């Protein structure tokens, strides 16, 4: 997992060829006016725009998730978002089976830590990062880039 600010994004573009496209999209668009929904930015790079009220930790942890075929870049446009995290290697309580169509698997384990993102900050979650986002109070607007591995 990586947590950082948009100002430092250039440090990470060499990690995956699609990271540059994701950060370029962030820099070239008026994020405040992006409508909620899903769109394809380029082959292997999908964008989900979500504006919603934050959830309780319990509600979010009910979908403590990770992915097998995608890396998430989760970018906070506006608000204060708390995210739960735990390394996948320590998760031992599966919650259902892997859904290949949605590339998601869930766990019932307790988180190891919480951290927060606010305007202009992002987290990069690899398949080994189990996470539960959108914890908070008030409205949170975020972008989730699905980077195909």
Coordinates of C-alpha atoms in Angstrom, one line a residue:
X1 CA 0.0 0.0 0.0
X2 CA 1.1 3.5 -0.7
X3 CA -0.4 6.7 0.9
X4 CA 0.7 10.1 -0.4
X5 CA -0.4 13.4 -1.9
X6 CA -0.9 14.4 -5.5
X7 CA 2.2 16.5 -5.4
X8 CA 4.3 13.3 -5.1
X9 CA 2.4 11.3 -7.7
X10 CA 5.3 11.4 -10.2
X11 CA 7.4 9.2 -7.8
X12 CA 5.0 6.3 -8.5
X13 CA 4.3 6.5 -12.3
X14 CA 7.2 4.0 -13.0
X15 CA 5.5 1.3 -10.9
X16 CA 2.9 0.6 -13.6
X17 CA 2.4 2.1 -17.0
X18 CA -1.2 2.9 -16.3
X19 CA -0.4 5.0 -13.2
X20 CA 0.8 7.9 -15.4
X21 CA -2.6 7.9 -17.2
X22 CA -4.5 7.9 -14.0
X23 CA -2.6 10.8 -12.5
X24 CA -2.7 12.6 -15.8
X25 CA -6.5 12.3 -15.8
X26 CA -6.5 13.8 -12.2
X27 CA -4.3 16.7 -13.3
X28 CA -6.2 17.5 -16.5
X29 CA -9.9 17.4 -15.3
X30 CA -12.1 19.5 -13.0
X31 CA -12.7 16.8 -10.5
X32 CA -15.3 18.7 -8.6
X33 CA -17.7 18.6 -11.6
X34 CA -17.1 15.0 -12.6
X35 CA -20.5 13.1 -12.4
X36 CA -20.7 9.9 -10.4
X37 CA -20.4 6.7 -12.5
X38 CA -18.1 4.4 -14.2
X39 CA -16.0 5.1 -17.3
X40 CA -13.1 3.5 -19.2
X41 CA -10.1 5.9 -19.4
X42 CA -8.0 3.5 -21.6
X43 CA -7.5 -0.2 -22.1
X44 CA -6.9 -1.6 -18.6
X45 CA -7.8 1.6 -16.8
X46 CA -11.4 2.1 -15.4
X47 CA -12.6 5.1 -13.4
X48 CA -15.3 5.0 -10.7
X49 CA -16.5 8.4 -9.4
X50 CA -18.4 8.2 -6.2
X51 CA -19.9 10.9 -4.0
X52 CA -21.6 9.7 -0.9
X53 CA -22.0 10.2 2.8
X54 CA -19.4 8.4 4.8
X55 CA -20.3 5.1 6.5
X56 CA -19.6 3.7 10.0
X57 CA -16.6 1.6 10.4
X58 CA -18.8 -1.4 11.1
X59 CA -20.7 -0.9 7.8
X60 CA -17.6 -0.5 5.8
X61 CA -15.8 -3.4 7.4
X62 CA -18.7 -5.7 6.4
X63 CA -17.1 -5.4 2.9
X64 CA -13.4 -5.6 3.9
X65 CA -12.1 -6.3 0.4
X66 CA -9.2 -7.0 -1.9
X67 CA -8.7 -7.7 -5.6
X68 CA -6.8 -10.3 -7.6
X69 CA -6.6 -8.7 -11.0
X70 CA -6.6 -4.9 -10.3
X71 CA -4.7 -2.3 -8.3
X72 CA -6.9 0.4 -6.9
X73 CA -5.8 4.1 -6.8
X74 CA -8.2 5.7 -4.5
X75 CA -8.1 9.5 -4.7
X76 CA -9.9 11.8 -2.3
X77 CA -11.4 14.8 -4.2
X78 CA -13.2 16.3 -1.2
X79 CA -14.0 15.3 2.3
X80 CA -12.3 13.3 5.1
X81 CA -12.3 9.6 4.4
X82 CA -11.1 7.0 6.9
X83 CA -9.9 3.6 5.4
X84 CA -9.3 0.4 7.3
X85 CA -6.3 -1.8 6.2
X86 CA -4.8 -5.2 6.8
X87 CA -2.2 -7.2 4.9
X88 CA -3.9 -10.0 3.0
X89 CA -1.4 -12.6 4.3
X90 CA -2.8 -12.0 7.8
X91 CA -6.5 -12.4 6.8
X92 CA -7.8 -15.9 7.7
X93 CA -11.6 -15.4 7.7
X94 CA -13.0 -15.4 4.2
X95 CA -16.4 -13.8 3.9
X96 CA -17.9 -15.7 0.9
X97 CA -16.0 -16.7 -2.3
X98 CA -14.1 -14.8 -4.9
X99 CA -16.3 -13.0 -7.4
X100 CA -14.3 -13.0 -10.7
X101 CA -16.8 -10.7 -12.5
X102 CA -16.3 -8.0 -9.9
X103 CA -12.7 -9.0 -9.0
X104 CA -13.4 -8.9 -5.3
X105 CA -13.0 -11.1 -2.3
X106 CA -14.1 -10.2 1.2
X107 CA -12.8 -11.0 4.6
X108 CA -14.3 -10.9 8.1
X109 CA -11.0 -10.2 9.9
X110 CA -10.5 -7.1 12.0
X111 CA -8.4 -4.3 10.5
X112 CA -4.8 -3.8 11.6
X113 CA -5.1 0.0 11.3
X114 CA -7.1 3.0 10.1
X115 CA -5.7 6.0 8.2
X116 CA -7.3 9.1 6.7
X117 CA -7.3 10.7 3.3
X118 CA -8.4 14.2 2.6
X119 CA -8.5 16.6 -0.4
X120 CA -5.6 15.8 -2.9
X121 CA -4.4 12.6 -1.1
X122 CA -4.5 9.1 -2.5
X123 CA -3.9 5.5 -1.5
X124 CA -2.7 2.7 -3.9
X125 CA -3.9 -0.8 -2.9
X126 CA -2.3 -3.8 -4.5
X127 CA -3.9 -7.3 -4.4
X128 CA -2.1 -7.9 -1.0
X129 CA -3.9 -5.0 0.6
X130 CA -7.3 -5.7 2.2
X131 CA -9.2 -2.4 2.7
X132 CA -12.5 -0.9 3.8
X133 CA -13.0 2.6 2.4
X134 CA -15.6 5.4 2.8
X135 CA -15.6 5.5 6.6
X136 CA -16.5 9.0 7.9
X137 CA -19.1 11.6 8.5
X138 CA -20.4 14.0 5.9
X139 CA -20.0 13.9 2.1
X140 CA -16.9 12.3 0.5
X141 CA -16.2 12.6 -3.2
X142 CA -13.5 10.2 -4.4
X143 CA -12.1 8.6 -7.6
X144 CA -11.2 5.0 -7.8
X145 CA -9.0 4.0 -10.7
X146 CA -9.1 0.2 -11.4
X147 CA -5.7 -0.6 -12.9
X148 CA -5.6 -4.0 -14.6
X149 CA -2.6 -6.1 -13.7

